[in-house]
XYZ file of N, CA and C in Angstrom:
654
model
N -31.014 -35.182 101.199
C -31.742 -34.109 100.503
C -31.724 -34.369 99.004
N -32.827 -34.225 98.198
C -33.611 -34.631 96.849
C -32.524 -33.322 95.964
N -31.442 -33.826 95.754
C -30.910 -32.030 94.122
C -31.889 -32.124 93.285
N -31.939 -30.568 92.543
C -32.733 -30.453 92.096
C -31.907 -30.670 90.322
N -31.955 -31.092 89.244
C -31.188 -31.506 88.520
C -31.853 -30.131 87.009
N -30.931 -29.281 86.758
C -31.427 -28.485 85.466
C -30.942 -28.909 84.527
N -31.344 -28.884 83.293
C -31.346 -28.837 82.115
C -30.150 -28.500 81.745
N -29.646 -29.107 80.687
C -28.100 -28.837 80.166
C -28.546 -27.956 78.753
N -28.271 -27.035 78.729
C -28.544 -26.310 77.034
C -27.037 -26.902 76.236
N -27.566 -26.964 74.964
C -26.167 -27.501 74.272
C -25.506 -25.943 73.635
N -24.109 -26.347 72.905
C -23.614 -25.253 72.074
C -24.654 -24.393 71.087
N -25.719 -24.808 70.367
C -26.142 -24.816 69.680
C -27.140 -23.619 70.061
N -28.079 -24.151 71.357
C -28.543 -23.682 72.078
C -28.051 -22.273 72.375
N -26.774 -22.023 72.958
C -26.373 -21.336 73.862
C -26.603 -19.507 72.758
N -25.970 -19.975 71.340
C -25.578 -18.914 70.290
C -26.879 -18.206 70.414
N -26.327 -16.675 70.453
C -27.758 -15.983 70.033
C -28.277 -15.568 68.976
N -29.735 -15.741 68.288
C -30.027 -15.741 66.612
C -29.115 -14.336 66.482
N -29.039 -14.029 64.848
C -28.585 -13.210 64.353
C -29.766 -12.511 63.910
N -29.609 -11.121 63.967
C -30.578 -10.441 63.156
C -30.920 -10.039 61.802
N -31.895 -9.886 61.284
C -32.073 -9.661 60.073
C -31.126 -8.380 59.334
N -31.249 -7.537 60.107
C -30.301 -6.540 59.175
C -28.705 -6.839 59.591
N -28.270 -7.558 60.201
C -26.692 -7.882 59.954
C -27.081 -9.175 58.879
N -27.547 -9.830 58.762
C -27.291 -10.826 57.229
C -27.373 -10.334 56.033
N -28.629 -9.031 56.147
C -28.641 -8.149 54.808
C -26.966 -7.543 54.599
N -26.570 -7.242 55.444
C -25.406 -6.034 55.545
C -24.313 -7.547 55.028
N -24.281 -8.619 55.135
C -23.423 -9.349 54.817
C -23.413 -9.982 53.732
N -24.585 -10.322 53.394
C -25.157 -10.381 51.852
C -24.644 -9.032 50.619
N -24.853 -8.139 51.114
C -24.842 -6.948 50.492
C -23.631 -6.708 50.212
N -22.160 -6.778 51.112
C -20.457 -7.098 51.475
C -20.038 -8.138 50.367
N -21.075 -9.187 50.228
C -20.912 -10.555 49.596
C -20.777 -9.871 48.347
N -21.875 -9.671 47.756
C -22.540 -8.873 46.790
C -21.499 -8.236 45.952
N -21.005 -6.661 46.416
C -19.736 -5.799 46.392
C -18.781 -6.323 45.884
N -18.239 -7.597 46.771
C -16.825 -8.001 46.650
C -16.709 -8.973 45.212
N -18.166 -9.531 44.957
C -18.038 -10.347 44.062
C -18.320 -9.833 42.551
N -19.126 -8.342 42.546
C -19.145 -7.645 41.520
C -17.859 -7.054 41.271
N -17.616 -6.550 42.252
C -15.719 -5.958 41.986
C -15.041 -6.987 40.993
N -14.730 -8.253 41.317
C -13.671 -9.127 41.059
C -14.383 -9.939 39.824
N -15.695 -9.566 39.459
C -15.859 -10.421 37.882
C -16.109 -9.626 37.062
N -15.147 -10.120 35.805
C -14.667 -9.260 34.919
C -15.733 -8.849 33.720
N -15.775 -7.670 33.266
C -16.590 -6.469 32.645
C -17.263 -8.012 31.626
N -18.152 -7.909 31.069
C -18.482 -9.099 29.777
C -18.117 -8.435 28.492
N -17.761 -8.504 27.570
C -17.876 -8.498 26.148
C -18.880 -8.617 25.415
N -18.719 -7.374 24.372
C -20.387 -7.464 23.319
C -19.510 -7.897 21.862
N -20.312 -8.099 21.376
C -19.940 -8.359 19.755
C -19.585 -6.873 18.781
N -18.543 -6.924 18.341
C -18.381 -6.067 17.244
C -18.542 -5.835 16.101
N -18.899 -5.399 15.405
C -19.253 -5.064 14.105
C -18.300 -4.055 13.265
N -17.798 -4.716 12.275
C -16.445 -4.446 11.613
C -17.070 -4.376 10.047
N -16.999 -2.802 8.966
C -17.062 -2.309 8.446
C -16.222 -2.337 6.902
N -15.807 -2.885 5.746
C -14.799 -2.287 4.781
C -15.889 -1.990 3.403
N -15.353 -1.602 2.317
C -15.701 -1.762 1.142
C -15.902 -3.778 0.823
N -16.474 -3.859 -0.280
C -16.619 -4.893 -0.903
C -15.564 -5.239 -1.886
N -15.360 -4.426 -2.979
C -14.609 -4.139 -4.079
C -13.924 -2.882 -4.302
N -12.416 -2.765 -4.645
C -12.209 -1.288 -5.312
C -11.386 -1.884 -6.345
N -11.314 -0.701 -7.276
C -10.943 -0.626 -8.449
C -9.633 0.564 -8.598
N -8.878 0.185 -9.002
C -7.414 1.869 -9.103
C -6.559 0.868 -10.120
N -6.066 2.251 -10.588
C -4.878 2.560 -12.054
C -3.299 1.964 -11.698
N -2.712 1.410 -12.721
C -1.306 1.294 -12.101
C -1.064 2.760 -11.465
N 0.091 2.751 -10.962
C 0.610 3.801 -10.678
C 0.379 5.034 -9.488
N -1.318 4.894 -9.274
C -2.452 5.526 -8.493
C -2.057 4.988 -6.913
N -2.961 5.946 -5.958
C -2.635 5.669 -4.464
C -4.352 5.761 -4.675
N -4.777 4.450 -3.595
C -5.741 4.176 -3.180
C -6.410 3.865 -1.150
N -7.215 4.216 -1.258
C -7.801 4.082 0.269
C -8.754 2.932 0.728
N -7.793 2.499 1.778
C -9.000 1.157 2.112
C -9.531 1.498 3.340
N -11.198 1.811 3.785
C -11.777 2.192 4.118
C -11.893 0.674 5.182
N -11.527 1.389 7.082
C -12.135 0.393 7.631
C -12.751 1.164 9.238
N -14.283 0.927 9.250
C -15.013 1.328 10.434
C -15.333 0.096 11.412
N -15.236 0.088 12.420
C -16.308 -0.932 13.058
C -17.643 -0.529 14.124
N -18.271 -0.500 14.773
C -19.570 -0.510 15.331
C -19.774 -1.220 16.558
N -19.806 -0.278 18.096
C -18.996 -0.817 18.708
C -20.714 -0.075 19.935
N -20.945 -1.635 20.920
C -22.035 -0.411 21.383
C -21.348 0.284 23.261
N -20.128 0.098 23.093
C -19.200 0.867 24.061
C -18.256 2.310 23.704
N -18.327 3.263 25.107
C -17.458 4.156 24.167
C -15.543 4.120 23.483
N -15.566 4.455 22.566
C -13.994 3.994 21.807
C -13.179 4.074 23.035
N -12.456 3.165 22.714
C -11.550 2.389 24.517
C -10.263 3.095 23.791
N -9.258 3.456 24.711
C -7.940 3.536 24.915
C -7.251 2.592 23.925
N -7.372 1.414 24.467
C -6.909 0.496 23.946
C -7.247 -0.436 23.003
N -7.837 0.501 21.824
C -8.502 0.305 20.552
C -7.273 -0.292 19.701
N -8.013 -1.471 18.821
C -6.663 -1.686 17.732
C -7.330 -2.203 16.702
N -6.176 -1.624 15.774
C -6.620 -2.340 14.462
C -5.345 -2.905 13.616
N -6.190 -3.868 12.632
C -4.699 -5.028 12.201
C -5.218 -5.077 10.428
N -4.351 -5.072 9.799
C -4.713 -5.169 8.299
C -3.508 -6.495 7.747
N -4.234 -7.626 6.903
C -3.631 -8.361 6.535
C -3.821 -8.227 4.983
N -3.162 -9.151 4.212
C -3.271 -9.226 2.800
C -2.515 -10.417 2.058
N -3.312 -11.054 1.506
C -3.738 -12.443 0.587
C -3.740 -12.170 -0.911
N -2.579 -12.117 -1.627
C -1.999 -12.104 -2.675
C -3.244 -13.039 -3.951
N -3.446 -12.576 -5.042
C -4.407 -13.123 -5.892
C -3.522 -14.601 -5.712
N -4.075 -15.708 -5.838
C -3.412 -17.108 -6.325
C -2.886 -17.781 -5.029
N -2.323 -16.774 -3.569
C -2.477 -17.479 -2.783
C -3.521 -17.964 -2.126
N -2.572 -19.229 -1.283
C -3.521 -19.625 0.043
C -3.147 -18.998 1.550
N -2.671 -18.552 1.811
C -1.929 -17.691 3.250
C -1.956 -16.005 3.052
N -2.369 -15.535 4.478
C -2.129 -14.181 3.933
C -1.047 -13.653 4.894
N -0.924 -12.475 4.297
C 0.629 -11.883 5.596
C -0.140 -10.753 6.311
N 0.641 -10.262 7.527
C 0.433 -8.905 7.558
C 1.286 -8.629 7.459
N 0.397 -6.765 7.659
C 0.981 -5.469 7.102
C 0.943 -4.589 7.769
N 0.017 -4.397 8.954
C -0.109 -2.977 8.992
C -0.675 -3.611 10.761
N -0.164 -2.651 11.974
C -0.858 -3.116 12.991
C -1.527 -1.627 13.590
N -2.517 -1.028 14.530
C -2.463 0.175 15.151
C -2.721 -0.440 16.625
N -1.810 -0.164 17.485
C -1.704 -0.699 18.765
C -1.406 0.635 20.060
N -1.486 0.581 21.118
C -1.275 1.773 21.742
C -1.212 2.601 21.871
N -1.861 3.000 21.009
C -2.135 4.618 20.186
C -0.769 4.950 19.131
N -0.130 3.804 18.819
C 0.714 4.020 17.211
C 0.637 3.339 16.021
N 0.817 3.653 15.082
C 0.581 3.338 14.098
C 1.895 2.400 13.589
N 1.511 1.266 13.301
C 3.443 0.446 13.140
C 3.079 -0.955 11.547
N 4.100 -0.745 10.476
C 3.876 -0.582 9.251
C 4.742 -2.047 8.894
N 4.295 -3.466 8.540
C 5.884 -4.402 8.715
C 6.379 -4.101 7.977
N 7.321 -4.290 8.371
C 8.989 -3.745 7.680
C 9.276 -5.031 6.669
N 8.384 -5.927 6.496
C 8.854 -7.114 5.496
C 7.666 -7.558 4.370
N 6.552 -6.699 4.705
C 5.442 -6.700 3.405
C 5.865 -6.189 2.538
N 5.136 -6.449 1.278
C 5.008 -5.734 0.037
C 4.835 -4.184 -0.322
N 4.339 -3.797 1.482
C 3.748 -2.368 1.060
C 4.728 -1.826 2.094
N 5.697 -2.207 2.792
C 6.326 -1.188 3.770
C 7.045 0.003 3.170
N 7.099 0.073 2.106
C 7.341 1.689 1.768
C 6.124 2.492 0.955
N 5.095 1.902 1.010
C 4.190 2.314 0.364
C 3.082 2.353 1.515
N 2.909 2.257 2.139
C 1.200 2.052 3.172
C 1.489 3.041 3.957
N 0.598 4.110 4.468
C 0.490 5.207 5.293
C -1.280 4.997 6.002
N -0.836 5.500 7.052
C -2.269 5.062 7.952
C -2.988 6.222 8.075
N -4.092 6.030 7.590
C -4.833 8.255 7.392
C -6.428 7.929 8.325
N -6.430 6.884 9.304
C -7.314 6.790 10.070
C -7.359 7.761 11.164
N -8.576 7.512 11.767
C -8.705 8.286 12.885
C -9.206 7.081 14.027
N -7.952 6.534 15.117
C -8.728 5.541 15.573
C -9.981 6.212 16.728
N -10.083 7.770 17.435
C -10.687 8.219 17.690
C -12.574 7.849 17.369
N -12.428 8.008 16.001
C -13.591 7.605 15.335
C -13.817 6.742 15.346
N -13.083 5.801 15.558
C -13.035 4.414 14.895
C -12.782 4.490 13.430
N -11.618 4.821 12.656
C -11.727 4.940 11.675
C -10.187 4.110 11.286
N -10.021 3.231 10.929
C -9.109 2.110 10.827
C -8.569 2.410 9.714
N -8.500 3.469 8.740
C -8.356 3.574 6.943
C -6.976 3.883 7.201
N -6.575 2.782 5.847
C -5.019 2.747 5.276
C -4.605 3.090 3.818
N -3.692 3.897 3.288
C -3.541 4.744 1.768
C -2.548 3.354 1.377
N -2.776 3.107 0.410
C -1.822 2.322 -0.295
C -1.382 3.224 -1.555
N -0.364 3.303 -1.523
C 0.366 4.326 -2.658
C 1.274 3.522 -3.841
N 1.082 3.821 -5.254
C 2.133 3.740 -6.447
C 1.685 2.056 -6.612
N 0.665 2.076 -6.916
C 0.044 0.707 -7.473
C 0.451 -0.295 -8.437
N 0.700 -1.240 -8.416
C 1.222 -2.139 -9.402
C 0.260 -2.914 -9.680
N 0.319 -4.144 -10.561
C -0.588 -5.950 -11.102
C -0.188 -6.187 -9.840
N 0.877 -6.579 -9.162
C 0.821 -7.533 -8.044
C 0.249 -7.076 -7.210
N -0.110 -6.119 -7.116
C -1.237 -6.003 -5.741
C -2.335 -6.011 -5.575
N -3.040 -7.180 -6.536
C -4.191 -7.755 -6.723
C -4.391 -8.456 -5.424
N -5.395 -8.742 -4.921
C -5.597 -9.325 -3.714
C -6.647 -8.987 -2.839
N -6.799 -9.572 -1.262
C -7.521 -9.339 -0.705
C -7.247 -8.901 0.493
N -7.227 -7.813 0.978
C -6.879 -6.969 2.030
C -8.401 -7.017 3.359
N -7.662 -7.751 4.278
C -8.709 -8.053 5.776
C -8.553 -7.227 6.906
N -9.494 -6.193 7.514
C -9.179 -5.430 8.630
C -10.138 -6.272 9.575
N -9.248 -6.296 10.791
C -9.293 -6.875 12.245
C -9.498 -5.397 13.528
N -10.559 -5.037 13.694
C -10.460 -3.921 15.112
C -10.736 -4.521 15.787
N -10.539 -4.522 17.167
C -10.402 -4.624 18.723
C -11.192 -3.024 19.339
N -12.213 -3.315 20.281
C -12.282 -2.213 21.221
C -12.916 -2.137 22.241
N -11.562 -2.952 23.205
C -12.123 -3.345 24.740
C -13.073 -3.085 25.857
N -13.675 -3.611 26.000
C -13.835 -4.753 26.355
C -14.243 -5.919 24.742
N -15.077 -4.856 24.264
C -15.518 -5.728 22.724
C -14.639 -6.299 21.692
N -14.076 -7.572 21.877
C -13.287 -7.727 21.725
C -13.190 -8.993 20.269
N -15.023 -9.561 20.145
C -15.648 -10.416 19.718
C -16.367 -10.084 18.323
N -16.025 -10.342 17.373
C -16.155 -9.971 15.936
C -15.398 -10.684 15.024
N -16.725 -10.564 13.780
C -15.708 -11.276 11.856
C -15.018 -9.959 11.532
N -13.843 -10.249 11.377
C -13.363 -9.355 10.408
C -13.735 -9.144 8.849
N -13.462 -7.870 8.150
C -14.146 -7.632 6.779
C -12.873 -7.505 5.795
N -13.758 -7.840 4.709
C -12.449 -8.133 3.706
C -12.755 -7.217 2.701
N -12.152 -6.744 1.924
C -12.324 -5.690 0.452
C -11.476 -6.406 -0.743
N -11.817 -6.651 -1.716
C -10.752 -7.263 -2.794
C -10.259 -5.906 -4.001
N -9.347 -5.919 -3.873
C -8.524 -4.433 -4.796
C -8.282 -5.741 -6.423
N -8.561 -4.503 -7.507
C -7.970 -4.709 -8.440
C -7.635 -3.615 -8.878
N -6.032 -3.929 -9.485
C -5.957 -2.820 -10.047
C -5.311 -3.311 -11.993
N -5.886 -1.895 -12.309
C -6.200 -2.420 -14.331
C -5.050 -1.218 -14.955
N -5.098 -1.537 -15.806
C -3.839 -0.292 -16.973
C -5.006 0.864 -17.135
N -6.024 0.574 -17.391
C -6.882 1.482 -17.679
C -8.310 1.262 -16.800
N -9.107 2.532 -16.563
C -10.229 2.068 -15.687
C -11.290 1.230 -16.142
N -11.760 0.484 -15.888
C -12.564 -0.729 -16.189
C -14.200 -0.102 -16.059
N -14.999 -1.021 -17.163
C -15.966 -0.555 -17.294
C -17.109 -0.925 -15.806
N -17.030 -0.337 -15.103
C -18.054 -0.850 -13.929
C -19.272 -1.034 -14.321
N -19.474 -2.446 -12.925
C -20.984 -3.272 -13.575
C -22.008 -2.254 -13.027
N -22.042 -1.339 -12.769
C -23.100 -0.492 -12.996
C -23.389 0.006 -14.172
N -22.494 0.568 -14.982
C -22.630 0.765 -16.341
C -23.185 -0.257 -16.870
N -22.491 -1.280 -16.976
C -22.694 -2.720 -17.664
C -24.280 -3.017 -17.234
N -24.606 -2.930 -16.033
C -25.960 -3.338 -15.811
C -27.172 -2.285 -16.441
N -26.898 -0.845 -16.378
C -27.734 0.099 -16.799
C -27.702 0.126 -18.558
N -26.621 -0.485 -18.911
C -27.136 -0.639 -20.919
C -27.470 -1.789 -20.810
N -27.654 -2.887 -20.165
C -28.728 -3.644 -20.480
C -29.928 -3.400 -20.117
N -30.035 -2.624 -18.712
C -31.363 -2.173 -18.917
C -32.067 -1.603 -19.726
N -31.022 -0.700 -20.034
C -31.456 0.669 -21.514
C -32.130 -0.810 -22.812
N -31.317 -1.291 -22.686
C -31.865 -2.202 -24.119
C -32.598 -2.768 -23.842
N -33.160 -3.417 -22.744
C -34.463 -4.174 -22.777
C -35.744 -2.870 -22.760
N -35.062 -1.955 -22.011
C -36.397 -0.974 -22.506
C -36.755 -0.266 -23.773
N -35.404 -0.549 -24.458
C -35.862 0.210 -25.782
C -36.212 -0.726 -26.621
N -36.163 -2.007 -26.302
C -36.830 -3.794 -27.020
C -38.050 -2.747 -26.779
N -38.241 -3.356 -25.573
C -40.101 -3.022 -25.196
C -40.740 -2.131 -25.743
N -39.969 -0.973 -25.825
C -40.625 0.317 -26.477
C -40.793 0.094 -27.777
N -40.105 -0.139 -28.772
C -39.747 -1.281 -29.889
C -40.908 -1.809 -30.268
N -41.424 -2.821 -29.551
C -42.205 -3.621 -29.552
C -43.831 -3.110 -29.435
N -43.532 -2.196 -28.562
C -45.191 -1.197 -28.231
C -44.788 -0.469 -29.640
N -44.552 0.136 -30.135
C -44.864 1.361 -31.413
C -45.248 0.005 -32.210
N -44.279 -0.985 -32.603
C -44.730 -1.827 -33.791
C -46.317 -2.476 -33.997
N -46.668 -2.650 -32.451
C -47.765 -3.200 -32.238
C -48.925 -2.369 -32.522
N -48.566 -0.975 -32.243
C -49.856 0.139 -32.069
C -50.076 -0.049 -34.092
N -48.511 0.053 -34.221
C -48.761 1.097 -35.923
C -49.392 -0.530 -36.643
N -48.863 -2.260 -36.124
C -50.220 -2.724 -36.582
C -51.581 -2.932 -36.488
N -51.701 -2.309 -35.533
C -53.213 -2.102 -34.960
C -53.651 -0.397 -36.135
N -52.861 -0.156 -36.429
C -53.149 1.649 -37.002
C -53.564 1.167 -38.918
N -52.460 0.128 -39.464
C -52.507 -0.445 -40.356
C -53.730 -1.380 -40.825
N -54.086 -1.997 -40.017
C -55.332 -3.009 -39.717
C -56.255 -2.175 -39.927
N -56.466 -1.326 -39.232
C -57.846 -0.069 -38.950
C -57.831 0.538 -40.201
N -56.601 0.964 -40.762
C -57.102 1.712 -42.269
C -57.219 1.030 -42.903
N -56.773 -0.768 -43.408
C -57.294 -1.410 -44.310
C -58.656 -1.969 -44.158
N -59.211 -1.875 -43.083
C -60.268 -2.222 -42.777
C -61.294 -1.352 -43.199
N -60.754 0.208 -42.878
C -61.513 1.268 -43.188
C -61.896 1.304 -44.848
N -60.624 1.076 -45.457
C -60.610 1.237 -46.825
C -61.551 0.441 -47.428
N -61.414 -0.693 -47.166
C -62.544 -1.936 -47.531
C -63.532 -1.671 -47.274
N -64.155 -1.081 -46.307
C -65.392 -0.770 -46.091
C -66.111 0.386 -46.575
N -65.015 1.155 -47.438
C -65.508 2.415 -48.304
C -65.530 1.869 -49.694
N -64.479 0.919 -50.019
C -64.846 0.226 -51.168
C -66.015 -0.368 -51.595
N -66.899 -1.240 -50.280
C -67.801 -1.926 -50.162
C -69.197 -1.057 -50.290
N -69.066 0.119 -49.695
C -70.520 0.915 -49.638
C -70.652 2.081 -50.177
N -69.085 2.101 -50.665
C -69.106 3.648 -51.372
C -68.396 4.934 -50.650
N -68.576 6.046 -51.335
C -68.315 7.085 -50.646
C -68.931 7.262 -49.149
N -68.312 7.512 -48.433
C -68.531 7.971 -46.879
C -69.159 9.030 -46.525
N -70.487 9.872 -46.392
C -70.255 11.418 -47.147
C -69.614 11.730 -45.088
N -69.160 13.021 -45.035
C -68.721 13.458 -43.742
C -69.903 14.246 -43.612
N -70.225 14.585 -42.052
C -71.261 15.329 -41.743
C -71.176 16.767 -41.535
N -71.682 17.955 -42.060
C -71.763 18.726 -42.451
C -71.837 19.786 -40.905
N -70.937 20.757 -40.733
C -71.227 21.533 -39.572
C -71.637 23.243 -39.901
């Protein structure tokens, strides 16, 4: 008798397709697990001081530091203040705000003098420097942090301080303005009154030349 011989299906064969909505649903699992576990990104920060200040021996002054942050103010906000002595090359710190405290080094120039009158809430990083001396000419650098944003230049302010208050270049710039405008003005009257001078000698000559002028009669 003739067997009849069937077809062998392989492994391959045998599996049954999968359906479309269990690969979505596994894709989607994929998805989840891999947004969970990669970490938040970082934006750039934008960090805030004065340019220049100016204060008296003896005087307590404020160094103003904001930064610009496009997340809301994190927990774990910080700010760091260093300072670079006129004539050096290195700067030290001074001043750190970390975990929500305020902590002052105990081996700067200013540890009995620096008080922290910020609000890190605000973002407001500002430090009082009190009882001013010459040596504390320099350049004072604030550093904020505010996580995730963690990516930023820090800003620098340069303090001088004088025996007496110094004439600011605003002043200085507005009397030179004053004087070039009162040149100019100067210069316009002189010009008119020889144009005024010209006209009456001209006039005169020409009454010399033809005589009396008579005026016209109203």
């Amino acid at each position: 008798m003739q067997s009849t011989k069937h077809p062998v299906r392989s492994a391959t064969s045998l599996e049954e397709p999968k359906e479309p909505g269990t690969m979505l649903t596994i894709l989607a699992l994929a998805s989840v697990v891999l947004l969970g576990i990669v970490p938040q990104q970082s934006e750039a920060i934008v960090i805030y001081t004065g340019w220049e200040r100016h204060a008296l021996v003896g005087s307590d002054i404020r160094l103003s530091c904001s930064f610009f942050s496009w997340r809301w103010t994190s927990e774990d906000v910080t700010f760091s203040w260093s300072y670079r002595p006129d004539g050096a090359r290195d700067a030290i710190s001074i001043f750190h705000y970390t975990g929500g405290a305020p902590y002052v080094d105990n081996k700067g120039p200013f540890r009995d003098r620096l008080e922290f009158v910020g609000n890190p809430g605000r973002r407001d990083g500002s430090i009082l420097l009190k009882n001013l001396d010459y040596t504390d000419n320099g350049t004072f650098t604030c550093d904020a942090k505010n996580p995730p944003d963690i990516v930023g230049r820090a800003s620098s302010v340069r303090l001088l301080v004088f025996e007496k208050v110094p004439i600011q270049a605003g002043v200085i710039t507005g009397s030179i303005i004053g004087a070039v405008l009162g040149l100019l003005l100067l210069i316009v009257v002189i010009y008119y009154l020889m144009r005024f001078l010209v006209a009456r000698r001209v006039f005169n000559l020409s009454v010399s030349k033809h005589g009396c002028i008579e005026l016209p009669s109203y």
